[in-house]
PDB file of C-alpha atoms and ligand atoms in Angstrom:
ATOM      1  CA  UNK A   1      16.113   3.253  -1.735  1.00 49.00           C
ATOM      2  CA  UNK A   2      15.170   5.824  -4.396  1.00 50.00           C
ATOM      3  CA  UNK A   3      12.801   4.933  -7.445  1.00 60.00           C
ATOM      4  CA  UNK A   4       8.854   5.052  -7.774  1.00 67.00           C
ATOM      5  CA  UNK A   5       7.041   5.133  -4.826  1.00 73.00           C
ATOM      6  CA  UNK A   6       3.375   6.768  -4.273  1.00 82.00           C
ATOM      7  CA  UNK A   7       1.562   6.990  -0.977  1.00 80.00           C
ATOM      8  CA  UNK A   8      -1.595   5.976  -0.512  1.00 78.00           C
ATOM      9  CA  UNK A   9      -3.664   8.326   0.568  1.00 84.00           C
ATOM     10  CA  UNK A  10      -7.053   7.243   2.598  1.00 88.00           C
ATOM     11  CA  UNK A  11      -5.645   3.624   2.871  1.00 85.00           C
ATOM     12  CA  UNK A  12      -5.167   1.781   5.842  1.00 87.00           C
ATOM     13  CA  UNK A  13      -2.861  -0.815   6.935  1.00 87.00           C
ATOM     14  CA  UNK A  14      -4.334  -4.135   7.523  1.00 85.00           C
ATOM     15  CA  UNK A  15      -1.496  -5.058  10.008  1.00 86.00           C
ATOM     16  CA  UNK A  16      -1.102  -2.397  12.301  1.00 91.00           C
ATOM     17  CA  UNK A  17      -4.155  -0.067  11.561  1.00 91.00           C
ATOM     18  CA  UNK A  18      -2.469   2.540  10.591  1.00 91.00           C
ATOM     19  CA  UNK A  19      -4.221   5.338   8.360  1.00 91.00           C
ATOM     20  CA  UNK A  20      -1.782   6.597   5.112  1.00 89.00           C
ATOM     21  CA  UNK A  21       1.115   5.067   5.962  1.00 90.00           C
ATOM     22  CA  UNK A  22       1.121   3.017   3.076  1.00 89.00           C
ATOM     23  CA  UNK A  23       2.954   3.414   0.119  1.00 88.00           C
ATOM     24  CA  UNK A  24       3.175   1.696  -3.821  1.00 86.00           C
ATOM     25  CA  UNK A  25       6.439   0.381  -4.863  1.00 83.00           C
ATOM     26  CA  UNK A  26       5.700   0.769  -8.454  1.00 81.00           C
ATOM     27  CA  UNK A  27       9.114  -1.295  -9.363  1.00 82.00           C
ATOM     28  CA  UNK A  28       7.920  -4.365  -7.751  1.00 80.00           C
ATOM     29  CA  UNK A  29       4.236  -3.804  -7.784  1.00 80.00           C
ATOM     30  CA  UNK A  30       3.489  -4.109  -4.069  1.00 83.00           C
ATOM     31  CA  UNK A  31       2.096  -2.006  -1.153  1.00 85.00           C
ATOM     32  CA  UNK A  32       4.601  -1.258   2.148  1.00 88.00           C
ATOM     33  CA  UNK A  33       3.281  -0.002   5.281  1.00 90.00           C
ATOM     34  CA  UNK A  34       5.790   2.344   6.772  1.00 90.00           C
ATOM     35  CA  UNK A  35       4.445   1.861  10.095  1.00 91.00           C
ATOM     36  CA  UNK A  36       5.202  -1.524  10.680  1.00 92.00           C
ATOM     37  CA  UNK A  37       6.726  -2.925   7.232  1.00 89.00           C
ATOM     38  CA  UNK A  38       4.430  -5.034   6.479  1.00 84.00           C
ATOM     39  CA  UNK A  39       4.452  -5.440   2.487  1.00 84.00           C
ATOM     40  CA  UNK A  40       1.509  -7.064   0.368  1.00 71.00           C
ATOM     41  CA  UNK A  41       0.488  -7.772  -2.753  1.00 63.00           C
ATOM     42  CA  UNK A  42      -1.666  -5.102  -4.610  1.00 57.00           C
ATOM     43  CA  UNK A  43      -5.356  -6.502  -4.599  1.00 56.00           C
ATOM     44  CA  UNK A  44      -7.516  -4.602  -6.475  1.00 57.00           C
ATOM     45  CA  UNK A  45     -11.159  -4.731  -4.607  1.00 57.00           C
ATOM     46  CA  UNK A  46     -12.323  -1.283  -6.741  1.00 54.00           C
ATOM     47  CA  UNK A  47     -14.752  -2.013  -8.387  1.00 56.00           C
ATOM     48  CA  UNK A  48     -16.593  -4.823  -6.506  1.00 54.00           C
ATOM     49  CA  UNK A  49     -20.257  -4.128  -7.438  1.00 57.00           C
ATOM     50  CA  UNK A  50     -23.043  -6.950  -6.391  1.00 60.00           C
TER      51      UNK A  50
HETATM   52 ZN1   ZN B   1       1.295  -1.418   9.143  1.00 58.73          ZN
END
């Protein structure tokens, strides 16, 4: 499992709550949580000014 991966840092895991265990898989373009391996989609919310 070695390529491009960057953790998150200050992100939290909508799953399991749990603070910078996430990391970018830069190859497929999605987020993992290590904690509980829950994967999703990048959404970009940065940025959201109303
Ligand atoms: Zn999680």
């Amino acid at each position: 499992m070695s390529g491009l991966a960057h953790f998150l840092d200050g992100l939290r895991c909508s799953a399991c709550g749990l603070l910078n265990a996430l990391w970018l898989d830069t190859v497929r373009g999605l987020v993992e949580c290590q904690g509980c391996g829950q994967s999703a989609l990048l959404v970009p919310e940065i940025g959201e000014c109303e």
